[in-house]
Each structure stands twice: as C-alpha cells, then as structure tokens.
Amino acid sequence: MDKNKGIIEAILFAAGRDVKVSELMSALELSSDEVIGLVESMKQDYEKEDRGIQIINVDGSYQLCTKQLYRRDYRQRLNFRYSTEFKRRYCIIGRRR
C-alpha cells in the first residue's frame, strides 16, 4: 500500500468522524487533487478487495465506516447495540447520501 494511503487510512480510522480534505492536505502536505485522487483510489481498492469497510463522502469530507452490506452480520454476531449518539449520526449520514 502506498504510504500516503496508509496515512489517510490511519487518520480516518483514528478520527472516528468525517475528516475534511483540507485536514488531509495539511497532514500529508499534498494538494487537494492529490488527496482526492488517493482517497478515490482507496475507495476502489476497498471495493475490489471485498472489504467490510468503505470510505464515504460526507459534505465534502471523508469518513471510514462499515459497509451496510455487512451491518446485519456483525450486529448479530457481536450482539452489538448502538449508542443513541451513533444512531443519531448514522441517520444524519444516511440522509446526506
């Protein structure tokens, strides 16, 4: 994996929120076009590799999240309960798409 892709992945994972392109530009010292190109490439990589995560666009920012396709599976297997805050954020993200 390209080092910059690894850094973007780590930032998106650790942030746990949507991250602005400008934040990624600052962290990587790259242009907007370069950051967007890397993120779009990562999105394609995740699709090709049939991964359980994806990168979504949220009002001009990016966020790492679980693919909806697998949501039911991991919730059942882990007896997962969403917090009220998570449910609220998930509904907001769903409406923005």
mmCIF file of N, CA and C in Angstrom:
data_model
loop_
_atom_site.group_PDB
_atom_site.id
_atom_site.type_symbol
_atom_site.label_atom_id
_atom_site.label_comp_id
_atom_site.label_asym_id
_atom_site.label_seq_id
_atom_site.Cartn_x
_atom_site.Cartn_y
_atom_site.Cartn_z
ATOM 1 N N MET A 1 0.858 -1.187 0.000
ATOM 2 C CA MET A 1 0.000 0.000 0.000
ATOM 3 C C MET A 1 0.898 1.242 0.000
ATOM 4 N N ASP A 2 0.513 2.200 -0.785
ATOM 5 C CA ASP A 2 1.208 3.485 -0.826
ATOM 6 C C ASP A 2 1.222 4.086 0.577
ATOM 7 N N LYS A 3 2.357 4.645 0.990
ATOM 8 C CA LYS A 3 2.487 5.198 2.342
ATOM 9 C C LYS A 3 1.425 6.258 2.618
ATOM 10 N N ASN A 4 1.150 7.132 1.645
ATOM 11 C CA ASN A 4 0.137 8.173 1.843
ATOM 12 C C ASN A 4 -1.250 7.580 2.039
ATOM 13 N N LYS A 5 -1.543 6.487 1.327
ATOM 14 C CA LYS A 5 -2.829 5.815 1.534
ATOM 15 C C LYS A 5 -2.914 5.272 2.963
ATOM 16 N N GLY A 6 -1.813 4.707 3.443
ATOM 17 C CA GLY A 6 -1.780 4.197 4.814
ATOM 18 C C GLY A 6 -2.009 5.295 5.837
ATOM 19 N N ILE A 7 -1.431 6.454 5.581
ATOM 20 C CA ILE A 7 -1.619 7.587 6.498
ATOM 21 C C ILE A 7 -3.066 8.049 6.481
ATOM 22 N N ILE A 8 -3.654 8.141 5.289
ATOM 23 C CA ILE A 8 -5.065 8.546 5.189
ATOM 24 C C ILE A 8 -5.948 7.547 5.925
ATOM 25 N N GLU A 9 -5.710 6.265 5.706
ATOM 26 C CA GLU A 9 -6.498 5.223 6.366
ATOM 27 C C GLU A 9 -6.392 5.344 7.885
ATOM 28 N N ALA A 10 -5.186 5.567 8.376
ATOM 29 C CA ALA A 10 -4.974 5.703 9.820
ATOM 30 C C ALA A 10 -5.692 6.931 10.367
ATOM 31 N N ILE A 11 -5.628 8.040 9.646
ATOM 32 C CA ILE A 11 -6.315 9.264 10.096
ATOM 33 C C ILE A 11 -7.820 9.052 10.130
ATOM 34 N N LEU A 12 -8.376 8.483 9.066
ATOM 35 C CA LEU A 12 -9.827 8.270 9.020
ATOM 36 C C LEU A 12 -10.284 7.305 10.113
ATOM 37 N N PHE A 13 -9.499 6.265 10.350
ATOM 38 C CA PHE A 13 -9.853 5.294 11.391
ATOM 39 C C PHE A 13 -9.788 5.924 12.777
ATOM 40 N N ALA A 14 -8.697 6.612 13.054
ATOM 41 C CA ALA A 14 -8.495 7.188 14.384
ATOM 42 C C ALA A 14 -9.463 8.334 14.668
ATOM 43 N N ALA A 15 -9.825 9.086 13.636
ATOM 44 C CA ALA A 15 -10.695 10.248 13.835
ATOM 45 C C ALA A 15 -12.087 9.825 14.290
ATOM 46 N N GLY A 16 -12.621 8.760 13.723
ATOM 47 C CA GLY A 16 -13.976 8.328 14.088
ATOM 48 C C GLY A 16 -15.035 9.348 13.715
ATOM 49 N N ARG A 17 -14.717 10.211 12.791
ATOM 50 C CA ARG A 17 -15.639 11.259 12.332
ATOM 51 C C ARG A 17 -15.272 11.579 10.892
ATOM 52 N N ASP A 18 -16.065 12.444 10.267
ATOM 53 C CA ASP A 18 -15.699 12.857 8.922
ATOM 54 C C ASP A 18 -14.498 13.806 9.000
ATOM 55 N N VAL A 19 -13.583 13.642 8.049
ATOM 56 C CA VAL A 19 -12.342 14.408 8.023
ATOM 57 C C VAL A 19 -12.327 15.242 6.743
ATOM 58 N N LYS A 20 -12.097 16.529 6.883
ATOM 59 C CA LYS A 20 -12.088 17.433 5.738
ATOM 60 C C LYS A 20 -10.866 17.188 4.858
ATOM 61 N N VAL A 21 -11.052 17.424 3.567
ATOM 62 C CA VAL A 21 -9.945 17.308 2.624
ATOM 63 C C VAL A 21 -8.795 18.216 3.057
ATOM 64 N N SER A 22 -9.124 19.403 3.540
ATOM 65 C CA SER A 22 -8.072 20.345 3.971
ATOM 66 C C SER A 22 -7.246 19.777 5.121
ATOM 67 N N GLU A 23 -7.865 18.998 6.003
ATOM 68 C CA GLU A 23 -7.117 18.372 7.099
ATOM 69 C C GLU A 23 -6.139 17.331 6.552
ATOM 70 N N LEU A 24 -6.609 16.547 5.575
ATOM 71 C CA LEU A 24 -5.739 15.542 4.962
ATOM 72 C C LEU A 24 -4.618 16.224 4.176
ATOM 73 N N MET A 25 -4.942 17.316 3.489
ATOM 74 C CA MET A 25 -3.929 18.076 2.746
ATOM 75 C C MET A 25 -2.827 18.548 3.691
ATOM 76 N N SER A 26 -3.225 19.064 4.836
ATOM 77 C CA SER A 26 -2.268 19.575 5.816
ATOM 78 C C SER A 26 -1.398 18.450 6.375
ATOM 79 N N ALA A 27 -2.010 17.329 6.699
ATOM 80 C CA ALA A 27 -1.275 16.206 7.283
ATOM 81 C C ALA A 27 -0.274 15.608 6.299
ATOM 82 N N LEU A 28 -0.648 15.566 5.021
ATOM 83 C CA LEU A 28 0.194 14.918 4.011
ATOM 84 C C LEU A 28 1.029 15.894 3.192
ATOM 85 N N GLU A 29 0.738 17.181 3.347
ATOM 86 C CA GLU A 29 1.405 18.210 2.552
ATOM 87 C C GLU A 29 1.241 17.936 1.056
ATOM 88 N N LEU A 30 -0.007 17.662 0.660
ATOM 89 C CA LEU A 30 -0.367 17.395 -0.729
ATOM 90 C C LEU A 30 -1.458 18.357 -1.165
ATOM 91 N N SER A 31 -1.665 18.461 -2.471
ATOM 92 C CA SER A 31 -2.730 19.312 -2.998
ATOM 93 C C SER A 31 -4.082 18.617 -2.848
ATOM 94 N N SER A 32 -5.119 19.388 -3.020
ATOM 95 C CA SER A 32 -6.479 18.856 -2.948
ATOM 96 C C SER A 32 -6.679 17.741 -3.976
ATOM 97 N N ASP A 33 -6.230 17.977 -5.197
ATOM 98 C CA ASP A 33 -6.384 16.970 -6.256
ATOM 99 C C ASP A 33 -5.653 15.675 -5.917
ATOM 100 N N GLU A 34 -4.467 15.790 -5.337
ATOM 101 C CA GLU A 34 -3.705 14.602 -4.962
ATOM 102 C C GLU A 34 -4.411 13.817 -3.864
ATOM 103 N N VAL A 35 -4.931 14.515 -2.847
ATOM 104 C CA VAL A 35 -5.637 13.850 -1.748
ATOM 105 C C VAL A 35 -6.897 13.175 -2.272
ATOM 106 N N ILE A 36 -7.662 13.895 -3.063
ATOM 107 C CA ILE A 36 -8.902 13.326 -3.603
ATOM 108 C C ILE A 36 -8.589 12.112 -4.474
ATOM 109 N N GLY A 37 -7.547 12.192 -5.275
ATOM 110 C CA GLY A 37 -7.147 11.061 -6.104
ATOM 111 C C GLY A 37 -6.778 9.838 -5.273
ATOM 112 N N LEU A 38 -6.031 10.054 -4.192
ATOM 113 C CA LEU A 38 -5.661 8.948 -3.307
ATOM 114 C C LEU A 38 -6.888 8.324 -2.651
ATOM 115 N N VAL A 39 -7.786 9.160 -2.154
ATOM 116 C CA VAL A 39 -8.982 8.640 -1.481
ATOM 117 C C VAL A 39 -9.865 7.881 -2.468
ATOM 118 N N GLU A 40 -10.033 8.406 -3.666
ATOM 119 C CA GLU A 40 -10.843 7.711 -4.675
ATOM 120 C C GLU A 40 -10.212 6.365 -5.039
ATOM 121 N N SER A 41 -8.889 6.320 -5.121
ATOM 122 C CA SER A 41 -8.186 5.068 -5.378
ATOM 123 C C SER A 41 -8.408 4.073 -4.237
ATOM 124 N N MET A 42 -8.376 4.578 -3.005
ATOM 125 C CA MET A 42 -8.624 3.721 -1.838
ATOM 126 C C MET A 42 -10.035 3.165 -1.866
ATOM 127 N N LYS A 43 -10.998 3.996 -2.246
ATOM 128 C CA LYS A 43 -12.388 3.533 -2.328
ATOM 129 C C LYS A 43 -12.500 2.378 -3.314
ATOM 130 N N GLN A 44 -11.827 2.492 -4.450
ATOM 131 C CA GLN A 44 -11.835 1.414 -5.448
ATOM 132 C C GLN A 44 -11.142 0.171 -4.909
ATOM 133 N N ASP A 45 -10.031 0.356 -4.199
ATOM 134 C CA ASP A 45 -9.321 -0.781 -3.600
ATOM 135 C C ASP A 45 -10.233 -1.547 -2.643
ATOM 136 N N TYR A 46 -10.958 -0.826 -1.807
ATOM 137 C CA TYR A 46 -11.852 -1.469 -0.850
ATOM 138 C C TYR A 46 -12.944 -2.261 -1.562
ATOM 139 N N GLU A 47 -13.442 -1.750 -2.669
ATOM 140 C CA GLU A 47 -14.473 -2.459 -3.430
ATOM 141 C C GLU A 47 -13.901 -3.719 -4.077
ATOM 142 N N LYS A 48 -12.728 -3.617 -4.690
ATOM 143 C CA LYS A 48 -12.094 -4.757 -5.361
ATOM 144 C C LYS A 48 -11.769 -5.875 -4.388
ATOM 145 N N GLU A 49 -11.329 -5.511 -3.215
ATOM 146 C CA GLU A 49 -10.891 -6.495 -2.227
ATOM 147 C C GLU A 49 -12.039 -7.044 -1.399
ATOM 148 N N ASP A 50 -13.257 -6.602 -1.689
ATOM 149 C CA ASP A 50 -14.444 -7.068 -0.966
ATOM 150 C C ASP A 50 -14.271 -6.911 0.539
ATOM 151 N N ARG A 51 -13.844 -5.733 0.936
ATOM 152 C CA ARG A 51 -13.581 -5.427 2.342
ATOM 153 C C ARG A 51 -14.881 -5.106 3.075
ATOM 154 N N GLY A 52 -14.847 -5.158 4.384
ATOM 155 C CA GLY A 52 -16.006 -4.858 5.210
ATOM 156 C C GLY A 52 -16.143 -3.393 5.546
ATOM 157 N N ILE A 53 -15.179 -2.597 5.101
ATOM 158 C CA ILE A 53 -15.224 -1.161 5.355
ATOM 159 C C ILE A 53 -15.249 -0.409 4.032
ATOM 160 N N GLN A 54 -15.617 0.847 4.131
ATOM 161 C CA GLN A 54 -15.646 1.708 2.959
ATOM 162 C C GLN A 54 -15.359 3.142 3.383
ATOM 163 N N ILE A 55 -15.029 3.970 2.419
ATOM 164 C CA ILE A 55 -14.871 5.395 2.663
ATOM 165 C C ILE A 55 -16.050 6.077 1.996
ATOM 166 N N ILE A 56 -16.743 6.910 2.756
ATOM 167 C CA ILE A 56 -17.880 7.637 2.207
ATOM 168 C C ILE A 56 -17.596 9.137 2.204
ATOM 169 N N ASN A 57 -18.292 9.833 1.317
ATOM 170 C CA ASN A 57 -18.230 11.298 1.262
ATOM 171 C C ASN A 57 -19.320 11.861 2.159
ATOM 172 N N VAL A 58 -18.966 12.789 2.995
ATOM 173 C CA VAL A 58 -19.907 13.447 3.886
ATOM 174 C C VAL A 58 -19.696 14.951 3.743
ATOM 175 N N ASP A 59 -20.517 15.598 2.948
ATOM 176 C CA ASP A 59 -20.423 17.050 2.752
ATOM 177 C C ASP A 59 -19.001 17.529 2.463
ATOM 178 N N GLY A 60 -18.349 16.927 1.489
ATOM 179 C CA GLY A 60 -17.001 17.354 1.117
ATOM 180 C C GLY A 60 -15.897 16.826 2.010
ATOM 181 N N SER A 61 -16.236 15.964 2.938
ATOM 182 C CA SER A 61 -15.264 15.328 3.823
ATOM 183 C C SER A 61 -15.329 13.827 3.581
ATOM 184 N N TYR A 62 -14.434 13.087 4.213
ATOM 185 C CA TYR A 62 -14.422 11.633 4.079
ATOM 186 C C TYR A 62 -14.527 10.980 5.448
ATOM 187 N N GLN A 63 -15.178 9.812 5.461
ATOM 188 C CA GLN A 63 -15.304 9.055 6.703
ATOM 189 C C GLN A 63 -15.162 7.578 6.402
ATOM 190 N N LEU A 64 -14.468 6.876 7.272
ATOM 191 C CA LEU A 64 -14.310 5.432 7.182
ATOM 192 C C LEU A 64 -15.441 4.800 7.976
ATOM 193 N N CYS A 65 -16.147 3.855 7.356
ATOM 194 C CA CYS A 65 -17.261 3.211 8.061
ATOM 195 C C CYS A 65 -17.467 1.788 7.552
ATOM 196 N N THR A 66 -18.294 1.044 8.251
ATOM 197 C CA THR A 66 -18.618 -0.325 7.875
ATOM 198 C C THR A 66 -19.578 -0.307 6.695
ATOM 199 N N LYS A 67 -19.393 -1.231 5.766
ATOM 200 C CA LYS A 67 -20.316 -1.330 4.635
ATOM 201 C C LYS A 67 -21.680 -1.777 5.144
ATOM 202 N N GLN A 68 -22.699 -1.185 4.617
ATOM 203 C CA GLN A 68 -24.059 -1.511 5.037
ATOM 204 C C GLN A 68 -24.369 -2.988 4.770
ATOM 205 N N LEU A 69 -23.784 -3.548 3.720
ATOM 206 C CA LEU A 69 -23.984 -4.952 3.364
ATOM 207 C C LEU A 69 -23.696 -5.882 4.535
ATOM 208 N N TYR A 70 -22.710 -5.530 5.361
ATOM 209 C CA TYR A 70 -22.298 -6.395 6.472
ATOM 210 C C TYR A 70 -22.875 -5.985 7.819
ATOM 211 N N ARG A 71 -23.642 -4.933 7.848
ATOM 212 C CA ARG A 71 -24.141 -4.402 9.114
ATOM 213 C C ARG A 71 -24.924 -5.446 9.908
ATOM 214 N N ARG A 72 -25.832 -6.132 9.264
ATOM 215 C CA ARG A 72 -26.654 -7.123 9.960
ATOM 216 C C ARG A 72 -25.794 -8.263 10.511
ATOM 217 N N ASP A 73 -24.823 -8.699 9.720
ATOM 218 C CA ASP A 73 -23.966 -9.809 10.139
ATOM 219 C C ASP A 73 -23.189 -9.489 11.407
ATOM 220 N N TYR A 74 -22.505 -8.355 11.434
ATOM 221 C CA TYR A 74 -21.685 -8.079 12.614
ATOM 222 C C TYR A 74 -22.533 -7.716 13.809
ATOM 223 N N ARG A 75 -23.687 -7.113 13.592
ATOM 224 C CA ARG A 75 -24.559 -6.803 14.732
ATOM 225 C C ARG A 75 -25.063 -8.086 15.389
ATOM 226 N N GLN A 76 -25.451 -9.074 14.580
ATOM 227 C CA GLN A 76 -25.954 -10.332 15.130
ATOM 228 C C GLN A 76 -24.844 -11.115 15.828
ATOM 229 N N ARG A 77 -23.695 -11.190 15.210
ATOM 230 C CA ARG A 77 -22.603 -11.994 15.748
ATOM 231 C C ARG A 77 -21.986 -11.403 17.000
ATOM 232 N N LEU A 78 -22.020 -10.111 17.108
ATOM 233 C CA LEU A 78 -21.428 -9.465 18.281
ATOM 234 C C LEU A 78 -22.480 -9.024 19.293
ATOM 235 N N ASN A 79 -23.758 -9.283 18.990
ATOM 236 C CA ASN A 79 -24.857 -8.799 19.829
ATOM 237 C C ASN A 79 -24.654 -7.306 20.100
ATOM 238 N N PHE A 80 -24.372 -6.605 19.013
ATOM 239 C CA PHE A 80 -23.988 -5.200 19.053
ATOM 240 C C PHE A 80 -25.196 -4.304 19.298
ATOM 241 N N ARG A 81 -25.033 -3.345 20.184
ATOM 242 C CA ARG A 81 -26.075 -2.349 20.471
ATOM 243 C C ARG A 81 -25.496 -0.969 20.174
ATOM 244 N N TYR A 82 -26.197 -0.235 19.343
ATOM 245 C CA TYR A 82 -25.751 1.119 19.019
ATOM 246 C C TYR A 82 -26.082 2.079 20.142
ATOM 247 N N SER A 83 -25.183 3.013 20.369
ATOM 248 C CA SER A 83 -25.458 4.081 21.319
ATOM 249 C C SER A 83 -26.426 5.063 20.670
ATOM 250 N N THR A 84 -27.083 5.856 21.473
ATOM 251 C CA THR A 84 -28.003 6.865 20.965
ATOM 252 C C THR A 84 -27.270 7.837 20.042
ATOM 253 N N GLU A 85 -26.065 8.236 20.419
ATOM 254 C CA GLU A 85 -25.283 9.162 19.592
ATOM 255 C C GLU A 85 -24.960 8.538 18.240
ATOM 256 N N PHE A 86 -24.594 7.258 18.225
ATOM 257 C CA PHE A 86 -24.283 6.597 16.965
ATOM 258 C C PHE A 86 -25.517 6.540 16.075
ATOM 259 N N LYS A 87 -26.658 6.190 16.645
ATOM 260 C CA LYS A 87 -27.895 6.123 15.857
ATOM 261 C C LYS A 87 -28.220 7.476 15.243
ATOM 262 N N ARG A 88 -28.029 8.532 16.016
ATOM 263 C CA ARG A 88 -28.311 9.874 15.520
ATOM 264 C C ARG A 88 -27.371 10.205 14.357
ATOM 265 N N ARG A 89 -26.081 9.928 14.510
ATOM 266 C CA ARG A 89 -25.106 10.217 13.447
ATOM 267 C C ARG A 89 -25.358 9.368 12.216
ATOM 268 N N TYR A 90 -25.714 8.099 12.422
ATOM 269 C CA TYR A 90 -25.956 7.202 11.302
ATOM 270 C C TYR A 90 -27.140 7.699 10.479
ATOM 271 N N CYS A 91 -28.173 8.155 11.148
ATOM 272 C CA CYS A 91 -29.346 8.678 10.435
ATOM 273 C C CYS A 91 -28.982 9.940 9.663
ATOM 274 N N ILE A 92 -28.165 10.793 10.230
ATOM 275 C CA ILE A 92 -27.740 12.017 9.543
ATOM 276 C C ILE A 92 -26.944 11.665 8.298
ATOM 277 N N ILE A 93 -25.997 10.739 8.422
ATOM 278 C CA ILE A 93 -25.185 10.337 7.280
ATOM 279 C C ILE A 93 -26.059 9.706 6.205
ATOM 280 N N GLY A 94 -27.012 8.871 6.615
ATOM 281 C CA GLY A 94 -27.913 8.238 5.661
ATOM 282 C C GLY A 94 -28.732 9.248 4.886
ATOM 283 N N ARG A 95 -29.152 10.323 5.526
ATOM 284 C CA ARG A 95 -29.954 11.350 4.847
ATOM 285 C C ARG A 95 -29.118 12.184 3.894
ATOM 286 N N ARG A 96 -27.829 12.333 4.156
ATOM 287 C CA ARG A 96 -26.958 13.150 3.306
ATOM 288 C C ARG A 96 -26.590 12.468 2.008
ATOM 289 N N ARG A 97 -26.707 11.169 1.939
ATOM 290 C CA ARG A 97 -26.313 10.419 0.738
ATOM 291 C C ARG A 97 -27.215 10.678 -0.405
#
